[in-house]
Coordinates of C-alpha atoms and ligand atoms in Angstrom, one line a residue:
X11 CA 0.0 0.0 0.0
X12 CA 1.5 3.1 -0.9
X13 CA 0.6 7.0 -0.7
X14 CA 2.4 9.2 -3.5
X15 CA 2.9 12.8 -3.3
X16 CA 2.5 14.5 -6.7
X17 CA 4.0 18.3 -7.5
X18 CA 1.4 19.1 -9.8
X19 CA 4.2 22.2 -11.1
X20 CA 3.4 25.3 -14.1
X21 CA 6.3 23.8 -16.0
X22 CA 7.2 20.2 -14.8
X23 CA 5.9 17.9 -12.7
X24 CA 6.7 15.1 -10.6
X25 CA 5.6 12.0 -8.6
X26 CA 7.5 10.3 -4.8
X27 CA 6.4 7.8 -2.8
X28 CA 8.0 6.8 0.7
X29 CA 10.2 3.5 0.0
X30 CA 10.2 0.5 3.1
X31 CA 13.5 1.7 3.9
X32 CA 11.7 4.9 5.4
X33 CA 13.0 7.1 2.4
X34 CA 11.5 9.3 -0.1
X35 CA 11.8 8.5 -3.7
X36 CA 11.0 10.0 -7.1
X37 CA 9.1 7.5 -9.5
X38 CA 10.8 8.1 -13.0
X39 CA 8.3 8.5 -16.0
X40 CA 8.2 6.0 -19.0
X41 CA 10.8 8.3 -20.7
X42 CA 13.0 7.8 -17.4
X43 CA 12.9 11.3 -16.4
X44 CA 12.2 12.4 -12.8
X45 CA 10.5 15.1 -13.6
X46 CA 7.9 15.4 -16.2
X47 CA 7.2 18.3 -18.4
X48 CA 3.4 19.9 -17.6
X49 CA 2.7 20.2 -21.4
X50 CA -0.2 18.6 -23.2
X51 CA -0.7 18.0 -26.8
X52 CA -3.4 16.4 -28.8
X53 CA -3.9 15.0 -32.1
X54 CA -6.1 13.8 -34.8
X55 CA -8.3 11.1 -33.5
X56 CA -7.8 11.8 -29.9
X57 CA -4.6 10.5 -29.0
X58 CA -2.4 13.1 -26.7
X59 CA 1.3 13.0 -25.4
X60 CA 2.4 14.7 -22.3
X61 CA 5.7 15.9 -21.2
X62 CA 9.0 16.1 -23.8
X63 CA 7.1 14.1 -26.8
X64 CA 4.5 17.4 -26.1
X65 CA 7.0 19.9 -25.6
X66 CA 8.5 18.8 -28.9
X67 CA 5.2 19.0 -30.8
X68 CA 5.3 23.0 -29.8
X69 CA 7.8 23.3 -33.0
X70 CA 5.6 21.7 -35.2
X71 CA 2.0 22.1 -34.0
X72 CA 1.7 24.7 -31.4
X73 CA -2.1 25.3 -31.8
X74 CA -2.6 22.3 -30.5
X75 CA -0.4 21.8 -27.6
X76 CA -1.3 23.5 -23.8
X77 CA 1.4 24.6 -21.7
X78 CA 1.9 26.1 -18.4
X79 CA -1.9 25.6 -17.8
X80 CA -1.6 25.8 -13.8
X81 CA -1.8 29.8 -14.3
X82 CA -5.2 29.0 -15.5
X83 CA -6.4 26.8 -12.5
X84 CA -9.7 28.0 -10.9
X85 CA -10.4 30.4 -13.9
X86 CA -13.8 29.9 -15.2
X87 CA -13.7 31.9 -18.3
X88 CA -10.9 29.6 -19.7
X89 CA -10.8 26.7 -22.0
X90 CA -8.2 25.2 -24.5
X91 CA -9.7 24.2 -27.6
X92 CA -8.2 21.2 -29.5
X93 CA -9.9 19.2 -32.7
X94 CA -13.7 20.8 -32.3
X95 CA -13.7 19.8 -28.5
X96 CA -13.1 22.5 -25.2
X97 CA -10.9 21.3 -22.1
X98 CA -11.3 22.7 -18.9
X99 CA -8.0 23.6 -16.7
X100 CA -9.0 20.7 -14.9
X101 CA -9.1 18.6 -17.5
X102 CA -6.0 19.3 -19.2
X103 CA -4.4 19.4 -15.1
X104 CA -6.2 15.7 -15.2
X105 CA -4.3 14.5 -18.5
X106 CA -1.0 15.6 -16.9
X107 CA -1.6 13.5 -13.6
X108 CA -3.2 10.4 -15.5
X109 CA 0.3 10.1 -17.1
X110 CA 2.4 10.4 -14.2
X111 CA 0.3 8.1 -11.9
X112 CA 0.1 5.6 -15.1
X113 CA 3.9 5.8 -15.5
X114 CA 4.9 5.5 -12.2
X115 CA 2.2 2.5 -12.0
X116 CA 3.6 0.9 -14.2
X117 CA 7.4 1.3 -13.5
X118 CA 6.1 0.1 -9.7
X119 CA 3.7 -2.9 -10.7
X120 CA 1.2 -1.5 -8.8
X121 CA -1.9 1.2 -9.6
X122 CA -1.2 4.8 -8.3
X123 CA -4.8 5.8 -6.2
X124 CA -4.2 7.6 -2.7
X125 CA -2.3 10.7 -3.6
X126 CA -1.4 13.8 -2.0
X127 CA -1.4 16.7 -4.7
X128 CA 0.5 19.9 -3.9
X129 CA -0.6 23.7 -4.8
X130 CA 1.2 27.2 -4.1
X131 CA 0.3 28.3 -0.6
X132 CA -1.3 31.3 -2.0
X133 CA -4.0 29.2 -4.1
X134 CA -7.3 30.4 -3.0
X135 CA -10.4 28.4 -2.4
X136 CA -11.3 28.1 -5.7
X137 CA -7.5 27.3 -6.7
X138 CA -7.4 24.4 -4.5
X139 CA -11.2 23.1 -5.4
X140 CA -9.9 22.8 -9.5
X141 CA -6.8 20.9 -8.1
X142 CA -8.5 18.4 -5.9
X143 CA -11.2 18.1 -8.9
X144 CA -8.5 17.3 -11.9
X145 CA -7.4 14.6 -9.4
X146 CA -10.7 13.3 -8.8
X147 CA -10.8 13.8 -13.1
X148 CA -8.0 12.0 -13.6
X149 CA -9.5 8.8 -11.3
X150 CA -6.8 9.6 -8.7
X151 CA -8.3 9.4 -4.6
X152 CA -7.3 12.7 -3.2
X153 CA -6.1 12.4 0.3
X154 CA -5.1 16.5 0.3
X155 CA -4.1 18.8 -1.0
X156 CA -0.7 20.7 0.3
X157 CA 0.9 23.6 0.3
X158 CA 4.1 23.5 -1.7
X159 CA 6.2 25.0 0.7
X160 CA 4.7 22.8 3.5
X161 CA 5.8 20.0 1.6
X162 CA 9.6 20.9 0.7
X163 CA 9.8 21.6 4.8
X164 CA 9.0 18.4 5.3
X165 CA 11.0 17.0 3.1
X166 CA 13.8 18.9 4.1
X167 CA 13.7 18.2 7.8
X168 CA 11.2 17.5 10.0
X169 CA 13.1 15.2 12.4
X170 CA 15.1 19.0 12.8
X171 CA 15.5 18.8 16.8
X172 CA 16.1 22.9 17.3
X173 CA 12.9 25.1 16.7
X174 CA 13.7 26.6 13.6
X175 CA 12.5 29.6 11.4
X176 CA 12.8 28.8 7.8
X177 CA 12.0 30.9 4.7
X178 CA 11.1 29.0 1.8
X179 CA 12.2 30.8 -1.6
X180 CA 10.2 28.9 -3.8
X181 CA 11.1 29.9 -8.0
X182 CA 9.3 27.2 -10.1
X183 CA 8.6 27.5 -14.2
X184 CA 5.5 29.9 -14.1
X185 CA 4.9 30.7 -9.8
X186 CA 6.7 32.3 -7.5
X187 CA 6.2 31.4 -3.6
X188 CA 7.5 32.9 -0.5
X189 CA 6.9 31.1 2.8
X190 CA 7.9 31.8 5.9
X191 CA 7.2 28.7 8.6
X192 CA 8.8 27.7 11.9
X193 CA 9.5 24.0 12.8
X194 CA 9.8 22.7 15.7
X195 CA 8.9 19.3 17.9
X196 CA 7.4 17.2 14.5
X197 CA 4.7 20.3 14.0
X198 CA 5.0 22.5 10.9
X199 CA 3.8 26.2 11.2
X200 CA 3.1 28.4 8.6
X201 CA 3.9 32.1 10.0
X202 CA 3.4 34.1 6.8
X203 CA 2.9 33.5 2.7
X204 CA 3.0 35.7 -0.5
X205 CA 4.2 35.5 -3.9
X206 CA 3.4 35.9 -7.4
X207 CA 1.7 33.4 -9.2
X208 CA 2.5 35.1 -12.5
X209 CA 5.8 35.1 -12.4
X210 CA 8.6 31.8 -12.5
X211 CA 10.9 30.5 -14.8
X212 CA 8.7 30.9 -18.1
X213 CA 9.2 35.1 -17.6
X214 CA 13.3 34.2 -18.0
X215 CA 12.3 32.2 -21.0
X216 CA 10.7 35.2 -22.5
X217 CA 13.3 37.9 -21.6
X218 CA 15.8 35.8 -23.7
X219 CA 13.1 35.1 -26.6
X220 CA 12.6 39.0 -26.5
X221 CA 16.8 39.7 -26.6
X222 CA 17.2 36.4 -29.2
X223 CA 14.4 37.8 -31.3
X224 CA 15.6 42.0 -31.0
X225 CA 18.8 40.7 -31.9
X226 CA 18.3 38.4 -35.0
X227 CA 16.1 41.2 -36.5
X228 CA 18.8 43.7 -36.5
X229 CA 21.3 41.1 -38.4
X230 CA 18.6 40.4 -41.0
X231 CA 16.4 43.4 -41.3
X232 CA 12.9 41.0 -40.4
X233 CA 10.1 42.7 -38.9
X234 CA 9.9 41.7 -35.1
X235 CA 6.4 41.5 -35.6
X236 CA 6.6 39.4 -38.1
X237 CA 8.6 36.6 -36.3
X238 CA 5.9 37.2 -33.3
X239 CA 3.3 36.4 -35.4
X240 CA 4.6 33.4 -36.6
X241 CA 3.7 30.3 -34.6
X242 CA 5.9 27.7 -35.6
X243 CA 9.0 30.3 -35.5
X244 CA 7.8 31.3 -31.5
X245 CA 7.5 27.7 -30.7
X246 CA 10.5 27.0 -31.6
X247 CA 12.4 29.9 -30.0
X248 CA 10.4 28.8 -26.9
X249 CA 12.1 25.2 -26.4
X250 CA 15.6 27.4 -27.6
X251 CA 15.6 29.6 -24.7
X252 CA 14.6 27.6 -22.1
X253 CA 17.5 25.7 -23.2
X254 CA 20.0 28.5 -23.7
X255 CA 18.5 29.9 -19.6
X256 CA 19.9 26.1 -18.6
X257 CA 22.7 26.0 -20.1
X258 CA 23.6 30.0 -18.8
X259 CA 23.6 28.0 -15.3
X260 CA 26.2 26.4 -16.2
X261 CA 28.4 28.1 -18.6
X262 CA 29.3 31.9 -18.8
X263 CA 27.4 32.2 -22.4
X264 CA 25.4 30.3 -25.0
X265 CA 25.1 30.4 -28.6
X266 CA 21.1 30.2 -30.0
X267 CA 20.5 29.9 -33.6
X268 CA 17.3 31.3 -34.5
X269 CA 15.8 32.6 -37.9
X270 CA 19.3 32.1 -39.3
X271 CA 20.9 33.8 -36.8
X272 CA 23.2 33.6 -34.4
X273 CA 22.5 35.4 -31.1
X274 CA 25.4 35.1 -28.5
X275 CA 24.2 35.7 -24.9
X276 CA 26.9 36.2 -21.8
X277 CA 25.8 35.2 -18.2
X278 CA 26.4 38.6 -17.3
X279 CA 23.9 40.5 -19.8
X280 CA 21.3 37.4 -19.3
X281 CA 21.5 39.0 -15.2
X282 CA 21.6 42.3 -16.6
X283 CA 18.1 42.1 -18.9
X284 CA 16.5 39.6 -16.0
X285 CA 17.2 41.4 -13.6
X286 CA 13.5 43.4 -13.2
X287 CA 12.7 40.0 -12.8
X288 CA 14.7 39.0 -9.8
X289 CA 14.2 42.2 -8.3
X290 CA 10.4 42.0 -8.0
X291 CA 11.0 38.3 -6.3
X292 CA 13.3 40.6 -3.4
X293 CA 10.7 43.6 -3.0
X294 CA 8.0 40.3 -2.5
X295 CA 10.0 38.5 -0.4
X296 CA 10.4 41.8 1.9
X297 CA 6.7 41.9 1.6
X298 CA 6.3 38.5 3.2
X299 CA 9.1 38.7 5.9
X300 CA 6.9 42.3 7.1
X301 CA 3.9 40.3 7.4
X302 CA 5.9 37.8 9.6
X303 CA 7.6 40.3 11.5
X304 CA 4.5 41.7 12.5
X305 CA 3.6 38.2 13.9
X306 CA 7.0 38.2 16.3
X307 CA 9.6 36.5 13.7
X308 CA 12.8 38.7 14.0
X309 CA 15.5 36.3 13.0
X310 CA 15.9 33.4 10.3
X311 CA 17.9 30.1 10.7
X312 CA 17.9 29.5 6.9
X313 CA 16.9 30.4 3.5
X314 CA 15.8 27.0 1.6
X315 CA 15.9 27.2 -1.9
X316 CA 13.0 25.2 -3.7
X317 CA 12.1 24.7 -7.5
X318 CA 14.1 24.8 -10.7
X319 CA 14.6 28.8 -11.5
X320 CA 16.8 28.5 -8.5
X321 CA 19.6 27.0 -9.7
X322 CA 19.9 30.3 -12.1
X323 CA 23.3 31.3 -10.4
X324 CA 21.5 35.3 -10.2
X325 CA 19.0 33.5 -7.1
X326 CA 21.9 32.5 -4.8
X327 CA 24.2 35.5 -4.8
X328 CA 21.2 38.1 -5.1
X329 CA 19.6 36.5 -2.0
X330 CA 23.2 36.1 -0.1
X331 CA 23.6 39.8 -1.3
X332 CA 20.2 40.8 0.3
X333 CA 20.5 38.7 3.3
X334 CA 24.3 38.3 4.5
X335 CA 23.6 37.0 8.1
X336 CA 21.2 34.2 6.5
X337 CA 22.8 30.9 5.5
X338 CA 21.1 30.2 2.0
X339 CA 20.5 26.2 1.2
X340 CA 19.0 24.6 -1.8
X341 CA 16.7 22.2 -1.0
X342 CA 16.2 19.2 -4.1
X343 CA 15.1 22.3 -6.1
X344 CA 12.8 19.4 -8.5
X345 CA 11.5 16.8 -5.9
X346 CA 11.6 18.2 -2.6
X347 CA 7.9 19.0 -2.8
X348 CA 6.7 15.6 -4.5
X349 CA 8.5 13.8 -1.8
X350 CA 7.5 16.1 1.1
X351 CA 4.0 15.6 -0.3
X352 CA 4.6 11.6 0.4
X353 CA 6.0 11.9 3.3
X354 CA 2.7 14.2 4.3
X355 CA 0.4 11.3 2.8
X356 CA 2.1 8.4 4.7
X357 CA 2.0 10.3 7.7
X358 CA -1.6 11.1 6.8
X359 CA -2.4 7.6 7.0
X360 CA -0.9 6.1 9.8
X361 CA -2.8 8.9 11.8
X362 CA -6.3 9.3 10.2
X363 CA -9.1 8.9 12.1
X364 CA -11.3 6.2 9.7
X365 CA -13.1 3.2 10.6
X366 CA -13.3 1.1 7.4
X367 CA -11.7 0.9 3.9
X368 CA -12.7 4.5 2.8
X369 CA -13.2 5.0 -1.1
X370 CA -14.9 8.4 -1.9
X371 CA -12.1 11.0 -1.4
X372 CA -11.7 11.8 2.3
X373 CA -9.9 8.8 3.4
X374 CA -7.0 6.8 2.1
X375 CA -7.8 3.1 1.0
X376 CA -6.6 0.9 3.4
X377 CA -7.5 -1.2 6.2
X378 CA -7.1 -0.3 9.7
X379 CA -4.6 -3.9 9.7
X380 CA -2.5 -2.0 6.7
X381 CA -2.8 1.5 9.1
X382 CA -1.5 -0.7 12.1
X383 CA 1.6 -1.6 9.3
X384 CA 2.1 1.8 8.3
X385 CA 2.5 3.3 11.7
X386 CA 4.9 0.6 12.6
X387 CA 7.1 1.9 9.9
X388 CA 6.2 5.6 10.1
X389 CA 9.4 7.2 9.5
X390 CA 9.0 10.2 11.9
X391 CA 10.0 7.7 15.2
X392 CA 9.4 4.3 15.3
X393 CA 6.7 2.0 17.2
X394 CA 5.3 3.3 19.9
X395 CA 7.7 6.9 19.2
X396 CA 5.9 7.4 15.9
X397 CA 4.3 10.5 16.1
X398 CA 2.0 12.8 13.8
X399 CA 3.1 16.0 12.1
X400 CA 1.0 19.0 13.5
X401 CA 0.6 20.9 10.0
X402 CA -0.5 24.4 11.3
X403 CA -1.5 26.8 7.9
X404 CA -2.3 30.1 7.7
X405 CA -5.3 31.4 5.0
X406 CA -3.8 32.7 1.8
X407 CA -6.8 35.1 0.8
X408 CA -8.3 37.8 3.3
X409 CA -12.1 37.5 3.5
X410 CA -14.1 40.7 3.3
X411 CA -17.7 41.7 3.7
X412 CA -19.9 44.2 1.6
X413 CA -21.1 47.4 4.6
X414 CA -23.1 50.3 4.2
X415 CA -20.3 52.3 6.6
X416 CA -20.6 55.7 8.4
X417 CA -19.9 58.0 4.9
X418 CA -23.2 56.4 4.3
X419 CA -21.8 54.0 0.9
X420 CA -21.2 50.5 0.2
X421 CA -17.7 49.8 1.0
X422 CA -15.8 46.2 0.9
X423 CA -14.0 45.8 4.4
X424 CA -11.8 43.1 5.4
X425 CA -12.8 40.8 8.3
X426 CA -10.0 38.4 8.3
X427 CA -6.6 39.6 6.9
X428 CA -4.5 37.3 4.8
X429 CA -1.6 35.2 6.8
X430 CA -4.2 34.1 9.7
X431 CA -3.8 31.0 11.1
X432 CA -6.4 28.4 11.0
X433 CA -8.7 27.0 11.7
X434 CA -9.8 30.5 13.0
X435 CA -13.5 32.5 13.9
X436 CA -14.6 35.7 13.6
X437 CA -17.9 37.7 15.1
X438 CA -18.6 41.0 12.7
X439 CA -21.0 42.9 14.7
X440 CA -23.0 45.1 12.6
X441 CA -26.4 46.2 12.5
X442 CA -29.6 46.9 9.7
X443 CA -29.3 50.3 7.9
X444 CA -32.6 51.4 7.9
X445 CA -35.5 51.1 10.0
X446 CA -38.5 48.1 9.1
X447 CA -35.8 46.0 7.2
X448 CA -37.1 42.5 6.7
X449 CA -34.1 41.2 5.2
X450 CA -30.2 41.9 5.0
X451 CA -28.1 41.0 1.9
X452 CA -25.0 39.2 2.9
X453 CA -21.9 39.7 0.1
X454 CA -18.4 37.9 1.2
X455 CA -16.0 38.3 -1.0
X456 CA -11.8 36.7 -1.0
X457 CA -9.0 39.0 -1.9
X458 CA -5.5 39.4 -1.9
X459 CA -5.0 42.7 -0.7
X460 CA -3.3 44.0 2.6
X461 CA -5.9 47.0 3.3
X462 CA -8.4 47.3 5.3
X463 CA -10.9 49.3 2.3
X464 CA -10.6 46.7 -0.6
X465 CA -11.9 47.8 -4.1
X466 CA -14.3 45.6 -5.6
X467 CA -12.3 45.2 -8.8
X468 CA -9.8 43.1 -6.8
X469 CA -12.5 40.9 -5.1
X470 CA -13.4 37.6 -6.2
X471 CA -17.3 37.1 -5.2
X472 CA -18.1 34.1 -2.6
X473 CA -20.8 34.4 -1.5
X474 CA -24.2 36.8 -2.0
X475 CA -27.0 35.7 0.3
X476 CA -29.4 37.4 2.6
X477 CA -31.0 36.9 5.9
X478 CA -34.3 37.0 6.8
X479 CA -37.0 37.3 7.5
X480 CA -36.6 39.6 10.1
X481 CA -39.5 40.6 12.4
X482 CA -41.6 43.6 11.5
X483 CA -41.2 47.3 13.0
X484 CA -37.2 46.7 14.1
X485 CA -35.5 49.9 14.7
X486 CA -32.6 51.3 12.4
X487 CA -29.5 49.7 13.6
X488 CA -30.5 46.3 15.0
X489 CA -27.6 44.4 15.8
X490 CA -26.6 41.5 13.0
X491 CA -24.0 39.1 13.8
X492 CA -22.4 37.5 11.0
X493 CA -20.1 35.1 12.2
X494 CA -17.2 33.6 9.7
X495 CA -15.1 30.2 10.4
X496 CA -12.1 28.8 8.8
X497 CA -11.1 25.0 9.2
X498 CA -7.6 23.8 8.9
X499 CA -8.4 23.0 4.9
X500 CA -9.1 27.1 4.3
X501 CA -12.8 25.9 4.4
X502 CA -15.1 28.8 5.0
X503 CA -18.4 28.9 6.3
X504 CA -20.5 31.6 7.5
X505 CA -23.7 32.1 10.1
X506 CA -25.4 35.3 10.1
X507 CA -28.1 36.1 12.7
X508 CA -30.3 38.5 14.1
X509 CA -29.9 37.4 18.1
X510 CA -33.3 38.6 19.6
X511 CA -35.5 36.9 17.3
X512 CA -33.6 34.1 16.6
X513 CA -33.4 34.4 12.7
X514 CA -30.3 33.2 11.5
X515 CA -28.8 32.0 8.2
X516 CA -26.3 29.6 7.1
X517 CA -24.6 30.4 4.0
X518 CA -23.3 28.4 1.4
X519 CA -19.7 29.9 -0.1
X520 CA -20.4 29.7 -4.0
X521 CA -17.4 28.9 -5.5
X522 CA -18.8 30.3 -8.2
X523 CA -15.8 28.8 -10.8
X524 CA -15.8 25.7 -9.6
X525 CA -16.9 22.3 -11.9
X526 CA -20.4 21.3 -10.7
X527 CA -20.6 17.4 -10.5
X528 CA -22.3 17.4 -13.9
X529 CA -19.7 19.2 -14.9
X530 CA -17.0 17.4 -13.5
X531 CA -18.6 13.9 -15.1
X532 CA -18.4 15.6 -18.8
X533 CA -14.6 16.6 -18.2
X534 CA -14.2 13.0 -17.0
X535 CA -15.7 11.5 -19.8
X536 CA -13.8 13.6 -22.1
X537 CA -10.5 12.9 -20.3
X538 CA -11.4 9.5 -20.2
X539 CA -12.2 9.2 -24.2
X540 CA -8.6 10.2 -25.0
X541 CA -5.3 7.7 -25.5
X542 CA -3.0 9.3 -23.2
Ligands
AMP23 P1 9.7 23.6 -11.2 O1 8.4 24.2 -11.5 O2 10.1 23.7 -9.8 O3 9.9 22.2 -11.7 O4 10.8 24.5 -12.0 C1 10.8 24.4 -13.4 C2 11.6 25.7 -13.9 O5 12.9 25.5 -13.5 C3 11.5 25.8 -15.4 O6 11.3 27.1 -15.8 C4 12.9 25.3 -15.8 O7 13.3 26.0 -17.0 C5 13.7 25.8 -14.6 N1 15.0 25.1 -14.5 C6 15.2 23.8 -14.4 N2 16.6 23.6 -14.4 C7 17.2 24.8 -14.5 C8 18.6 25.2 -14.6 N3 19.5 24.3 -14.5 N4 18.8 26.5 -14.7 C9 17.8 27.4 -14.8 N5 16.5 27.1 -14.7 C10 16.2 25.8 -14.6

């Protein structure tokens, strides 16, 4: 019986499980690759590749191959359109995983069900909903879903014995995460998060597309718009410069032919034209280490580097620049978080509650003999020394309510700021605007902002619901309680009442982008219908 972890990555990703030795391991694909490029493309009559064969197909057909599709995750206005037929982000997500779990399957002899599946820690509700959904799409049991960070902690060291604050640098191909958690005594707390989910390795591609593309235009007179516009050309300059940002680790310049060119790019002007880039990862890792400070962290033990745009040379010696008193360690930039994710699911196991083999997504499936098994082994201590990890997390999105407030408008106020840990509760104490109201309308909304006053262009709607009815003749001002809870999964749920009367009103948080199960059942029939 085995759990895998699964980094569910923008531009790769990649599959662990724990071995009987106690140790993580990375389950190579059928192309004997650990990691596995996130890049689907189909063809004529409903075959698709995933990964390199994919990533190839971009030179030759890139209408019809989907890339970096994460970005789109929770997005309901977005669909890839292949051979007259649309796929979801969960779909396309759910293509990605059905070839991992039926590679590393089949490299193990054994089917790939109970997984752990990891998302950036800033994912919101809806985020997380579309992951655990492609999962269930892609016939996978989904045990949890984990913050990436989380994960590479774990990997990295929970057995740690000192109480330790860690910052987690986290440069993937198309997100950028910055985590700041303390460990200590097998428990896992997540002080403060922020990034950029637009931003990763893929903007470094494009900077050296844009220089390779500047420059062969001046040696041959071509249009630059004219090579953007041309599909086959970008797709192939795509693969070139991700190639040419590899190699830069290694080697002080690279040579790309392109066009029928030749562009020569030096380490040093690669840092140079990046360097916006980098920069804007620094101002949001200040960000983040503000929020923590503000929550009593004054001192780091270690900056842990995670995800495969850190071994750019640039990462290392900007962040030792910024931050010369903290020790700077790369953590397994590629597998840390599959394997931490593994380690999370086994541990998972051996310590959930569940009474009987457990099939429809909130249990693993096993028996309570094979539980008894895994806790003898549990790597954390052994026998009766095996002990859970606490995993304490902290909401990524602040929650905010629609008020009528004292200037007499609507405004959109923050209850419960961003980077509070949960499971949490919080009492707004408000009151009806006007006298004889018989109902109140209720509008929650999730964003990512800092302020207390949040414009309702950066709001993403949850919930719009009402209470009532409320009793006849009440005054102006009658007091309303709306009360919001968190639970350790970010899951909201909200009570509002009217005390003296007894009215109260439970309301449902719409996540208004999320599959519905009809919904879900088409995208699974059409991931199903394809040859992956
Ligand atoms: P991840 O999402 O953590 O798998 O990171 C993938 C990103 O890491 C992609 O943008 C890769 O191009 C980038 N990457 C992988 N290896 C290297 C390397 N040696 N030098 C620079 N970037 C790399």
């Amino acid at each position: 019986m085995k759990i895998f972890g699964i980094d569910l990555g923008t531009t790769y990703s990649c599959i662990a499980f724990v071995n009987e030795y106690g140790a993580a391991e990375v389950v190579p694909n059928a192309e004997s690759q650990t990691t596995t490029p996130s890049v689907v493309a189909f063809e004529e009559g409903g075959t698709v590749s995933v990964g390199d064969a994919a990533k190839e197909t971009l030179n030759t057909d890139p209408d019809n191959v989907c890339s970096t599709i994460k970005r789109q995750m929770g997005k309901r206005d977005f669909t890839f359109y292949a051979f007259d037929q649309e796929y979801t982000p969960e779909a396309i997500s759910a293509i990605i995983l059905k070839k991992i779990a039926k590679d590393a399957g089949e490299a193990l002899g054994e089917e790939v069900k109970d997984v752990v599946i990891t998302c950036p820690a800033y994912f919101g509700l809806e985020e997380r909903e579309a992951t655990k959904k492609a999962g269930i799409a892609a016939g996978l049991n989904v045990l949890a879903i984990l913050n990436e960070p989380t994960a590479a902690a774990i990997s990295y060291g929970i057995k740690t014995e000192e109480p330790q604050t860690v910052m987690v640098y986290d440069l993937g191909g198309g997100t950028f995460d910055v985590t700041i958690i303390k460990v200590e005594n097998n428990s896992i707390r997540v002080v403060a998060t922020g990034g950029d989910h637009m931003m990763g390795g893929k903007d470094w591609d494009e900077k050296i597309s844009s220089y390779v593309i500047e420059q062969s235009c001046q040696a041959n007179g071509e249009s630059v718009d004219s090579v953007y516009a041309d599909n086959e050309l970008m797709g192939d300059l795509e693969l070139k410069s991700e190639k040419a940002k590899k190699q830069l680790s290694q080697k002080d310049s690279v040579k790309v032919k392109f066009n029928g060119e030749t562009v020569e790019i030096s380490r040093s002007q690669f840092d140079q034209f990046t360097s916006d880039l980098l920069e804007s990862t620094i101002t949001k890792t200040h960000e983040t280490m503000l929020e923590a400070e503000k929550k009593g962290v004054d001192h780091y033990d270690k900056i842990l580097l995670v995800g495969g745009s850190t071994r750019m040379p640039q990462v290392d010696a900007r962040l030792k620049q910024e931050f010369p008193n903290i020790p700077v360690e790369f953590c397994d930039p590629d597998q840390s978080v599959a394997k931490g994710a593994a380690m999370y699911g086994l541990n998972m196991a051996a310590f959930a509650e569940f009474s009987e083999k457990d099939n429809n997504g909130d249990g693993p499936t096993i028996t309570k003999e094979e539980q008894e098994e895994l806790r003898r082994n549990v790597f954390f201590g052994t026998g009766s020394q095996a002990k859970p990890i606490t995993i304490k997390n902290v909401i990524s999105q602040c929650i905010a309510v629609k008020l009528i407030c004292e200037d007499n408008k609507e405004h959109i106020v923050n209850q419960i700021f961003k980077n509070t840990e949960i499971p949490c509760e919080h009492v707004l104490h408000a009151g009806t605007h006007m006298a004889n109201q018989t109902t109140v309308a209720i509008e929650i909304f999730e964003n990512a902002s800092t302020d207390e006053y949040v414009d309702e262009d950066l709001c993403k709607a949850l919930v719009d619901g009402e209470l009532g009815p409320l009793p006849s003749g009440l005054p102006a001002g009658a007091p309303i309680d709306v009360v919001f809870k968190i639970d350790e999964n970010g899951l909201l749920s909200i009570d509002a009442e009217h005390k003296p009367s007894g009215a109260v009103k439970h309301l449902e948080v719409n996540l208004q982008n999320a599959l519905s199960q009809e919904e879900l059942q088409e995208e699974i029939a059409k991931v199903n219908a394809l040859h992956i």
